[in-house]
Amino acid sequence: MSISIKNFQYKFTIRLAVLSVFILTNVLIVGIALGLQYYFSKKMATESAFNYYDTTASQTADYLQGIDTQATQSTRSLAQIPSLVQGNAIGDVTQQIFAQVLQSSSSFYSAIIGFENGDLYQVINLALSNDVRRNLNAAPSDRWLVVNINEQQG
């Protein structure tokens, strides 16, 4: 087979034709293989990331549900102790009871009692965080911080 273009004559031999078809076929196969590899790798990576984030979200929800349950149980238990509040004042044993509750769970940062008139009593566990200790200018030997806010007349 020969092609002539303006006084040039090209001859295609069978060897050249077979080699051309072989190279073209290999390039096409490699292109398709790379495309499929990309598609399925991307799909697998997306599914893996989704499963990882789904598992993380589920574990986080379970952890937060556990903390919520523990906080609810602690609040109900504390509500059953009449000596925590005496009238509109904090009872004598409140700090010790709050300290026991906060020591029993590292999830709780503080325990608070608020009154309708705006008064507030809070016990903060300084052992949970060095940042809290530093922000409140507490000494390294301090374990508890008691915040007592009372309404002032006048």
Short mmCIF file of N, CA, C and O in Angstrom, two decimals, residues 28-151:
data_model
loop_
_atom_site.label_atom_id
_atom_site.label_comp_id
_atom_site.label_asym_id
_atom_site.label_seq_id
_atom_site.Cartn_x
_atom_site.Cartn_y
_atom_site.Cartn_z
N LEU A 28 -4.16 2.64 24.13
CA LEU A 28 -5.58 2.65 24.50
C LEU A 28 -5.83 1.82 25.75
O LEU A 28 -6.53 2.25 26.68
N ILE A 29 -5.22 0.65 25.84
CA ILE A 29 -5.40 -0.22 27.01
C ILE A 29 -4.81 0.43 28.27
O ILE A 29 -5.44 0.42 29.33
N VAL A 30 -3.64 1.03 28.13
CA VAL A 30 -3.02 1.71 29.27
C VAL A 30 -3.89 2.88 29.72
O VAL A 30 -4.10 3.10 30.92
N GLY A 31 -4.41 3.64 28.78
CA GLY A 31 -5.29 4.77 29.12
C GLY A 31 -6.54 4.31 29.84
O GLY A 31 -6.94 4.90 30.86
N ILE A 32 -7.16 3.27 29.37
CA ILE A 32 -8.37 2.75 30.02
C ILE A 32 -8.02 2.19 31.40
O ILE A 32 -8.74 2.43 32.38
N ALA A 33 -6.91 1.48 31.51
CA ALA A 33 -6.50 0.91 32.81
C ALA A 33 -6.23 2.01 33.81
O ALA A 33 -6.64 1.93 34.98
N LEU A 34 -5.53 3.07 33.39
CA LEU A 34 -5.27 4.18 34.31
C LEU A 34 -6.55 4.90 34.71
O LEU A 34 -6.72 5.28 35.88
N GLY A 35 -7.46 5.07 33.78
CA GLY A 35 -8.75 5.70 34.10
C GLY A 35 -9.54 4.88 35.10
O GLY A 35 -10.11 5.42 36.06
N LEU A 36 -9.60 3.57 34.89
CA LEU A 36 -10.31 2.70 35.83
C LEU A 36 -9.64 2.67 37.20
O LEU A 36 -10.31 2.69 38.23
N GLN A 37 -8.30 2.64 37.19
CA GLN A 37 -7.56 2.67 38.45
C GLN A 37 -7.87 3.94 39.22
O GLN A 37 -8.12 3.91 40.43
N TYR A 38 -7.88 5.09 38.55
CA TYR A 38 -8.18 6.36 39.19
C TYR A 38 -9.61 6.36 39.74
O TYR A 38 -9.84 6.75 40.88
N TYR A 39 -10.55 5.93 38.93
CA TYR A 39 -11.95 5.94 39.34
C TYR A 39 -12.17 5.08 40.59
O TYR A 39 -12.77 5.53 41.57
N PHE A 40 -11.69 3.85 40.56
CA PHE A 40 -11.94 2.95 41.68
C PHE A 40 -11.12 3.33 42.91
O PHE A 40 -11.57 3.15 44.04
N SER A 41 -9.91 3.86 42.73
CA SER A 41 -9.12 4.32 43.87
C SER A 41 -9.80 5.50 44.55
O SER A 41 -9.86 5.57 45.77
N LYS A 42 -10.31 6.42 43.74
CA LYS A 42 -11.01 7.58 44.30
C LYS A 42 -12.27 7.13 45.03
O LYS A 42 -12.56 7.61 46.13
N LYS A 43 -13.01 6.21 44.45
CA LYS A 43 -14.23 5.71 45.08
C LYS A 43 -13.90 5.01 46.40
O LYS A 43 -14.58 5.23 47.41
N MET A 44 -12.84 4.20 46.40
CA MET A 44 -12.46 3.48 47.61
C MET A 44 -11.98 4.45 48.69
O MET A 44 -12.32 4.29 49.87
N ALA A 45 -11.22 5.46 48.32
CA ALA A 45 -10.74 6.45 49.29
C ALA A 45 -11.91 7.25 49.86
O ALA A 45 -11.95 7.52 51.07
N THR A 46 -12.87 7.59 49.04
CA THR A 46 -14.04 8.33 49.51
C THR A 46 -14.85 7.48 50.49
O THR A 46 -15.28 7.97 51.54
N GLU A 47 -15.06 6.23 50.15
CA GLU A 47 -15.81 5.33 51.05
C GLU A 47 -15.06 5.13 52.36
O GLU A 47 -15.67 5.11 53.43
N SER A 48 -13.74 4.99 52.29
CA SER A 48 -12.95 4.81 53.50
C SER A 48 -13.02 6.04 54.39
O SER A 48 -13.19 5.91 55.61
N ALA A 49 -12.92 7.22 53.80
CA ALA A 49 -13.02 8.46 54.58
C ALA A 49 -14.40 8.59 55.20
O ALA A 49 -14.54 8.97 56.37
N PHE A 50 -15.43 8.27 54.43
CA PHE A 50 -16.79 8.34 54.97
C PHE A 50 -16.96 7.38 56.14
O PHE A 50 -17.51 7.77 57.18
N ASN A 51 -16.48 6.16 56.00
CA ASN A 51 -16.60 5.18 57.10
C ASN A 51 -15.83 5.64 58.33
O ASN A 51 -16.30 5.48 59.46
N TYR A 52 -14.64 6.22 58.13
CA TYR A 52 -13.84 6.71 59.24
C TYR A 52 -14.57 7.83 59.98
O TYR A 52 -14.67 7.83 61.20
N TYR A 53 -15.08 8.80 59.22
CA TYR A 53 -15.78 9.93 59.85
C TYR A 53 -17.08 9.48 60.49
O TYR A 53 -17.47 9.99 61.53
N ASP A 54 -17.75 8.52 59.89
CA ASP A 54 -18.99 7.99 60.47
C ASP A 54 -18.69 7.29 61.79
O ASP A 54 -19.41 7.48 62.78
N THR A 55 -17.63 6.51 61.83
CA THR A 55 -17.24 5.83 63.07
C THR A 55 -16.84 6.84 64.14
O THR A 55 -17.24 6.71 65.31
N THR A 56 -16.08 7.85 63.74
CA THR A 56 -15.66 8.89 64.69
C THR A 56 -16.87 9.64 65.25
O THR A 56 -16.96 9.89 66.46
N ALA A 57 -17.81 9.98 64.38
CA ALA A 57 -19.01 10.68 64.83
C ALA A 57 -19.83 9.81 65.77
O ALA A 57 -20.36 10.29 66.78
N SER A 58 -19.93 8.54 65.47
CA SER A 58 -20.68 7.63 66.33
C SER A 58 -20.02 7.49 67.71
O SER A 58 -20.69 7.51 68.74
N GLN A 59 -18.70 7.36 67.72
CA GLN A 59 -17.98 7.24 68.99
C GLN A 59 -18.09 8.54 69.80
O GLN A 59 -18.24 8.49 71.03
N THR A 60 -18.03 9.67 69.13
CA THR A 60 -18.17 10.96 69.81
C THR A 60 -19.57 11.09 70.40
O THR A 60 -19.73 11.53 71.55
N ALA A 61 -20.58 10.70 69.64
CA ALA A 61 -21.95 10.76 70.15
C ALA A 61 -22.13 9.85 71.36
O ALA A 61 -22.77 10.24 72.34
N ASP A 62 -21.56 8.65 71.31
CA ASP A 62 -21.65 7.74 72.45
C ASP A 62 -20.94 8.31 73.67
O ASP A 62 -21.44 8.21 74.80
N TYR A 63 -19.77 8.91 73.46
CA TYR A 63 -19.02 9.51 74.56
C TYR A 63 -19.81 10.66 75.19
O TYR A 63 -19.92 10.74 76.41
N LEU A 64 -20.35 11.52 74.35
CA LEU A 64 -21.13 12.65 74.87
C LEU A 64 -22.41 12.18 75.55
O LEU A 64 -22.84 12.77 76.55
N GLN A 65 -23.02 11.14 75.03
CA GLN A 65 -24.21 10.57 75.67
C GLN A 65 -23.86 10.04 77.05
O GLN A 65 -24.62 10.21 78.01
N GLY A 66 -22.70 9.40 77.18
CA GLY A 66 -22.24 8.90 78.48
C GLY A 66 -22.01 10.04 79.47
O GLY A 66 -22.39 9.94 80.64
N ILE A 67 -21.38 11.11 79.00
CA ILE A 67 -21.16 12.27 79.88
C ILE A 67 -22.50 12.88 80.29
O ILE A 67 -22.68 13.25 81.46
N ASP A 68 -23.43 12.97 79.35
CA ASP A 68 -24.74 13.53 79.67
C ASP A 68 -25.47 12.66 80.69
O ASP A 68 -26.06 13.19 81.65
N THR A 69 -25.40 11.37 80.51
CA THR A 69 -26.04 10.46 81.47
C THR A 69 -25.41 10.60 82.85
O THR A 69 -26.12 10.67 83.87
N GLN A 70 -24.09 10.66 82.88
CA GLN A 70 -23.39 10.81 84.15
C GLN A 70 -23.74 12.14 84.82
O GLN A 70 -23.95 12.21 86.03
N ALA A 71 -23.81 13.20 84.04
CA ALA A 71 -24.16 14.52 84.59
C ALA A 71 -25.59 14.52 85.13
O ALA A 71 -25.86 15.08 86.21
N THR A 72 -26.50 13.89 84.41
CA THR A 72 -27.89 13.82 84.85
C THR A 72 -28.00 13.03 86.15
O THR A 72 -28.69 13.46 87.10
N GLN A 73 -27.30 11.91 86.24
CA GLN A 73 -27.33 11.10 87.45
C GLN A 73 -26.72 11.86 88.63
O GLN A 73 -27.26 11.83 89.74
N SER A 74 -25.62 12.55 88.39
CA SER A 74 -24.98 13.31 89.47
C SER A 74 -25.88 14.45 89.94
O SER A 74 -26.00 14.70 91.14
N THR A 75 -26.53 15.12 88.99
CA THR A 75 -27.43 16.21 89.36
C THR A 75 -28.61 15.70 90.16
O THR A 75 -29.00 16.31 91.17
N ARG A 76 -29.18 14.58 89.76
CA ARG A 76 -30.30 14.01 90.51
C ARG A 76 -29.86 13.57 91.90
O ARG A 76 -30.61 13.74 92.87
N SER A 77 -28.67 13.00 92.00
CA SER A 77 -28.17 12.59 93.31
C SER A 77 -27.94 13.79 94.22
O SER A 77 -28.31 13.77 95.40
N LEU A 78 -27.35 14.86 93.66
CA LEU A 78 -27.11 16.06 94.45
C LEU A 78 -28.41 16.74 94.86
O LEU A 78 -28.49 17.33 95.94
N ALA A 79 -29.42 16.66 94.01
CA ALA A 79 -30.71 17.28 94.33
C ALA A 79 -31.38 16.60 95.53
O ALA A 79 -32.24 17.21 96.18
N GLN A 80 -31.00 15.36 95.82
CA GLN A 80 -31.59 14.63 96.94
C GLN A 80 -30.94 14.96 98.28
O GLN A 80 -31.38 14.49 99.32
N ILE A 81 -29.88 15.75 98.27
CA ILE A 81 -29.18 16.10 99.50
C ILE A 81 -29.69 17.44 100.00
O ILE A 81 -29.37 18.49 99.43
N PRO A 82 -30.48 17.46 101.05
CA PRO A 82 -31.09 18.72 101.50
C PRO A 82 -30.09 19.68 102.14
O PRO A 82 -30.33 20.88 102.19
N SER A 83 -28.96 19.19 102.59
CA SER A 83 -28.02 20.07 103.29
C SER A 83 -27.15 20.89 102.33
O SER A 83 -26.34 21.71 102.78
N LEU A 84 -27.30 20.71 101.01
CA LEU A 84 -26.53 21.52 100.05
C LEU A 84 -26.94 22.99 100.13
O LEU A 84 -26.10 23.87 100.07
N VAL A 85 -28.23 23.21 100.23
CA VAL A 85 -28.75 24.58 100.27
C VAL A 85 -29.61 24.71 101.52
O VAL A 85 -30.47 23.88 101.79
N GLN A 86 -29.37 25.79 102.26
CA GLN A 86 -30.17 26.07 103.45
C GLN A 86 -30.81 27.43 103.24
O GLN A 86 -30.17 28.47 103.42
N GLY A 87 -32.06 27.40 102.81
CA GLY A 87 -32.75 28.64 102.46
C GLY A 87 -32.20 29.18 101.16
O GLY A 87 -32.22 28.51 100.14
N ASN A 88 -31.69 30.40 101.22
CA ASN A 88 -31.03 30.99 100.06
C ASN A 88 -29.52 31.06 100.25
O ASN A 88 -28.84 31.91 99.67
N ALA A 89 -28.99 30.16 101.08
CA ALA A 89 -27.56 30.14 101.36
C ALA A 89 -27.00 28.75 101.10
O ALA A 89 -27.73 27.75 101.08
N ILE A 90 -25.72 28.70 100.92
CA ILE A 90 -25.03 27.44 100.68
C ILE A 90 -24.77 26.76 102.02
O ILE A 90 -24.37 27.38 102.99
N GLY A 91 -25.01 25.43 102.05
CA GLY A 91 -24.79 24.67 103.27
C GLY A 91 -23.32 24.48 103.57
O GLY A 91 -22.44 24.67 102.71
N ASP A 92 -23.02 24.07 104.80
CA ASP A 92 -21.63 23.91 105.25
C ASP A 92 -20.92 22.76 104.54
O ASP A 92 -19.69 22.79 104.38
N VAL A 93 -21.64 21.72 104.12
CA VAL A 93 -21.02 20.54 103.54
C VAL A 93 -20.97 20.59 102.01
O VAL A 93 -20.46 19.67 101.37
N THR A 94 -21.47 21.67 101.43
CA THR A 94 -21.59 21.74 99.97
C THR A 94 -20.24 21.61 99.27
O THR A 94 -20.10 20.88 98.29
N GLN A 95 -19.21 22.31 99.78
CA GLN A 95 -17.91 22.24 99.12
C GLN A 95 -17.34 20.83 99.15
O GLN A 95 -16.82 20.35 98.14
N GLN A 96 -17.48 20.12 100.27
CA GLN A 96 -16.96 18.76 100.36
C GLN A 96 -17.72 17.81 99.43
O GLN A 96 -17.11 16.96 98.78
N ILE A 97 -19.04 17.98 99.36
CA ILE A 97 -19.83 17.11 98.50
C ILE A 97 -19.51 17.38 97.03
O ILE A 97 -19.32 16.44 96.24
N PHE A 98 -19.42 18.66 96.65
CA PHE A 98 -19.06 19.00 95.28
C PHE A 98 -17.66 18.46 94.94
O PHE A 98 -17.44 17.94 93.84
N ALA A 99 -16.74 18.56 95.87
CA ALA A 99 -15.38 18.06 95.64
C ALA A 99 -15.38 16.55 95.41
O ALA A 99 -14.69 16.05 94.52
N GLN A 100 -16.20 15.82 96.17
CA GLN A 100 -16.29 14.37 95.99
C GLN A 100 -16.86 14.03 94.61
O GLN A 100 -16.37 13.12 93.93
N VAL A 101 -17.89 14.76 94.18
CA VAL A 101 -18.49 14.51 92.87
C VAL A 101 -17.47 14.82 91.76
O VAL A 101 -17.33 14.05 90.81
N LEU A 102 -16.76 15.93 91.89
CA LEU A 102 -15.79 16.31 90.86
C LEU A 102 -14.58 15.36 90.83
O LEU A 102 -14.02 15.11 89.76
N GLN A 103 -14.20 14.84 91.97
CA GLN A 103 -13.10 13.87 92.01
C GLN A 103 -13.50 12.55 91.38
O GLN A 103 -12.67 11.85 90.81
N SER A 104 -14.76 12.19 91.46
CA SER A 104 -15.21 10.90 90.94
C SER A 104 -15.30 10.88 89.42
O SER A 104 -15.37 9.81 88.83
N SER A 105 -15.30 12.04 88.79
CA SER A 105 -15.39 12.07 87.33
C SER A 105 -14.46 13.14 86.76
O SER A 105 -14.56 14.32 87.10
N SER A 106 -13.58 12.72 85.87
CA SER A 106 -12.67 13.68 85.23
C SER A 106 -13.37 14.43 84.10
O SER A 106 -12.76 15.30 83.49
N SER A 107 -14.62 14.10 83.84
CA SER A 107 -15.37 14.79 82.79
C SER A 107 -15.95 16.12 83.26
O SER A 107 -16.29 16.96 82.44
N PHE A 108 -16.06 16.30 84.57
CA PHE A 108 -16.67 17.51 85.11
C PHE A 108 -15.60 18.51 85.50
O PHE A 108 -14.67 18.20 86.24
N TYR A 109 -15.78 19.71 85.02
CA TYR A 109 -14.85 20.81 85.31
C TYR A 109 -15.25 21.51 86.60
O TYR A 109 -14.41 21.90 87.39
N SER A 110 -16.57 21.66 86.80
CA SER A 110 -17.03 22.36 87.99
C SER A 110 -18.45 21.94 88.33
O SER A 110 -19.13 21.32 87.52
N ALA A 111 -18.87 22.31 89.53
CA ALA A 111 -20.25 22.11 89.97
C ALA A 111 -20.78 23.47 90.41
O ALA A 111 -20.06 24.24 91.07
N ILE A 112 -22.02 23.75 90.03
CA ILE A 112 -22.58 25.09 90.24
C ILE A 112 -23.98 24.98 90.84
O ILE A 112 -24.76 24.11 90.47
N ILE A 113 -24.25 25.90 91.77
CA ILE A 113 -25.62 26.11 92.26
C ILE A 113 -25.96 27.56 91.98
O ILE A 113 -25.20 28.47 92.35
N GLY A 114 -27.08 27.78 91.30
CA GLY A 114 -27.53 29.14 91.04
C GLY A 114 -28.86 29.39 91.73
O GLY A 114 -29.67 28.48 91.88
N PHE A 115 -29.08 30.61 92.15
CA PHE A 115 -30.32 30.97 92.85
C PHE A 115 -31.12 31.94 91.98
O PHE A 115 -30.58 32.61 91.10
N GLU A 116 -32.40 32.02 92.28
CA GLU A 116 -33.29 32.88 91.50
C GLU A 116 -32.89 34.35 91.59
O GLU A 116 -33.10 35.10 90.64
N ASN A 117 -32.31 34.77 92.71
CA ASN A 117 -31.94 36.17 92.88
C ASN A 117 -30.62 36.53 92.17
O ASN A 117 -30.15 37.65 92.25
N GLY A 118 -29.99 35.56 91.50
CA GLY A 118 -28.75 35.81 90.77
C GLY A 118 -27.50 35.36 91.51
O GLY A 118 -26.40 35.42 90.96
N ASP A 119 -27.64 34.94 92.77
CA ASP A 119 -26.48 34.44 93.51
C ASP A 119 -25.98 33.14 92.86
O ASP A 119 -26.75 32.39 92.26
N LEU A 120 -24.69 32.90 93.01
CA LEU A 120 -24.10 31.72 92.39
C LEU A 120 -23.01 31.17 93.30
O LEU A 120 -22.25 31.94 93.91
N TYR A 121 -22.93 29.85 93.36
CA TYR A 121 -21.87 29.18 94.10
C TYR A 121 -21.29 28.13 93.16
O TYR A 121 -22.00 27.32 92.58
N GLN A 122 -19.96 28.16 93.00
CA GLN A 122 -19.30 27.25 92.07
C GLN A 122 -18.02 26.73 92.68
O GLN A 122 -17.25 27.47 93.28
N VAL A 123 -17.78 25.43 92.50
CA VAL A 123 -16.52 24.80 92.90
C VAL A 123 -15.86 24.30 91.61
O VAL A 123 -16.47 23.55 90.85
N ILE A 124 -14.63 24.74 91.37
CA ILE A 124 -13.89 24.40 90.15
C ILE A 124 -12.74 23.47 90.50
O ILE A 124 -11.98 23.74 91.44
N ASN A 125 -12.60 22.39 89.74
CA ASN A 125 -11.51 21.43 89.92
C ASN A 125 -10.29 21.92 89.14
O ASN A 125 -10.23 21.82 87.92
N LEU A 126 -9.31 22.46 89.84
CA LEU A 126 -8.11 23.00 89.19
C LEU A 126 -7.16 21.91 88.70
O LEU A 126 -6.26 22.19 87.90
N ALA A 127 -7.34 20.69 89.16
CA ALA A 127 -6.43 19.61 88.79
C ALA A 127 -6.66 19.12 87.36
O ALA A 127 -5.83 18.39 86.82
N LEU A 128 -7.77 19.51 86.74
CA LEU A 128 -8.07 19.01 85.40
C LEU A 128 -7.27 19.68 84.30
O LEU A 128 -7.02 19.08 83.26
N SER A 129 -6.86 20.92 84.51
CA SER A 129 -6.20 21.62 83.42
C SER A 129 -5.20 22.64 83.94
O SER A 129 -5.54 23.46 84.80
N ASN A 130 -4.01 22.58 83.39
CA ASN A 130 -3.01 23.58 83.73
C ASN A 130 -3.37 24.94 83.15
O ASN A 130 -2.99 25.97 83.69
N ASP A 131 -4.09 24.94 82.03
CA ASP A 131 -4.52 26.21 81.43
C ASP A 131 -5.47 26.95 82.36
O ASP A 131 -5.37 28.17 82.51
N VAL A 132 -6.41 26.22 82.96
CA VAL A 132 -7.35 26.84 83.90
C VAL A 132 -6.57 27.38 85.10
O VAL A 132 -6.80 28.51 85.54
N ARG A 133 -5.65 26.59 85.60
CA ARG A 133 -4.85 27.01 86.75
C ARG A 133 -4.07 28.29 86.43
O ARG A 133 -4.03 29.23 87.21
N ARG A 134 -3.49 28.34 85.23
CA ARG A 134 -2.70 29.51 84.82
C ARG A 134 -3.62 30.72 84.61
O ARG A 134 -3.29 31.83 85.04
N ASN A 135 -4.78 30.54 83.97
CA ASN A 135 -5.70 31.65 83.72
C ASN A 135 -6.27 32.24 85.01
O ASN A 135 -6.57 33.43 85.07
N LEU A 136 -6.42 31.40 86.03
CA LEU A 136 -6.97 31.86 87.30
C LEU A 136 -5.88 32.25 88.30
O LEU A 136 -6.18 32.57 89.45
N ASN A 137 -4.62 32.20 87.87
CA ASN A 137 -3.47 32.53 88.72
C ASN A 137 -3.45 31.71 90.00
O ASN A 137 -3.17 32.23 91.08
N ALA A 138 -3.75 30.44 89.87
CA ALA A 138 -3.75 29.55 91.04
C ALA A 138 -2.36 28.96 91.24
O ALA A 138 -1.62 28.73 90.29
N ALA A 139 -2.04 28.71 92.47
CA ALA A 139 -0.75 28.09 92.80
C ALA A 139 -0.79 26.62 92.41
O ALA A 139 -1.85 26.00 92.38
N PRO A 140 0.37 26.02 92.14
CA PRO A 140 0.40 24.60 91.78
C PRO A 140 -0.17 23.69 92.86
O PRO A 140 -0.66 22.60 92.58
N SER A 141 -0.12 24.13 94.12
CA SER A 141 -0.64 23.30 95.21
C SER A 141 -2.16 23.43 95.37
O SER A 141 -2.77 22.64 96.09
N ASP A 142 -2.77 24.41 94.72
CA ASP A 142 -4.23 24.60 94.84
C ASP A 142 -4.95 23.50 94.06
O ASP A 142 -4.59 23.16 92.95
N ARG A 143 -6.01 22.97 94.67
CA ARG A 143 -6.79 21.91 94.02
C ARG A 143 -8.18 22.41 93.64
O ARG A 143 -8.72 22.03 92.62
N TRP A 144 -8.77 23.26 94.47
CA TRP A 144 -10.14 23.71 94.27
C TRP A 144 -10.21 25.24 94.27
O TRP A 144 -9.46 25.89 94.98
N LEU A 145 -11.11 25.75 93.48
CA LEU A 145 -11.41 27.18 93.50
C LEU A 145 -12.89 27.31 93.77
O LEU A 145 -13.71 26.69 93.09
N VAL A 146 -13.23 28.09 94.78
CA VAL A 146 -14.64 28.32 95.12
C VAL A 146 -15.00 29.74 94.69
O VAL A 146 -14.34 30.70 95.07
N VAL A 147 -16.02 29.82 93.85
CA VAL A 147 -16.53 31.11 93.39
C VAL A 147 -17.89 31.30 94.05
O VAL A 147 -18.78 30.46 93.91
N ASN A 148 -18.03 32.41 94.77
CA ASN A 148 -19.28 32.70 95.47
C ASN A 148 -19.70 34.12 95.09
O ASN A 148 -19.05 35.08 95.46
N ILE A 149 -20.77 34.24 94.33
CA ILE A 149 -21.28 35.55 93.90
C ILE A 149 -22.58 35.78 94.61
O ILE A 149 -23.53 35.01 94.50
N ASN A 150 -22.63 36.89 95.36
CA ASN A 150 -23.82 37.23 96.12
C ASN A 150 -24.34 38.61 95.71
O ASN A 150 -23.56 39.49 95.39
N GLU A 151 -25.65 38.75 95.78
CA GLU A 151 -26.27 40.03 95.47
C GLU A 151 -25.96 41.00 96.60
O GLU A 151 -26.00 40.66 97.77
#
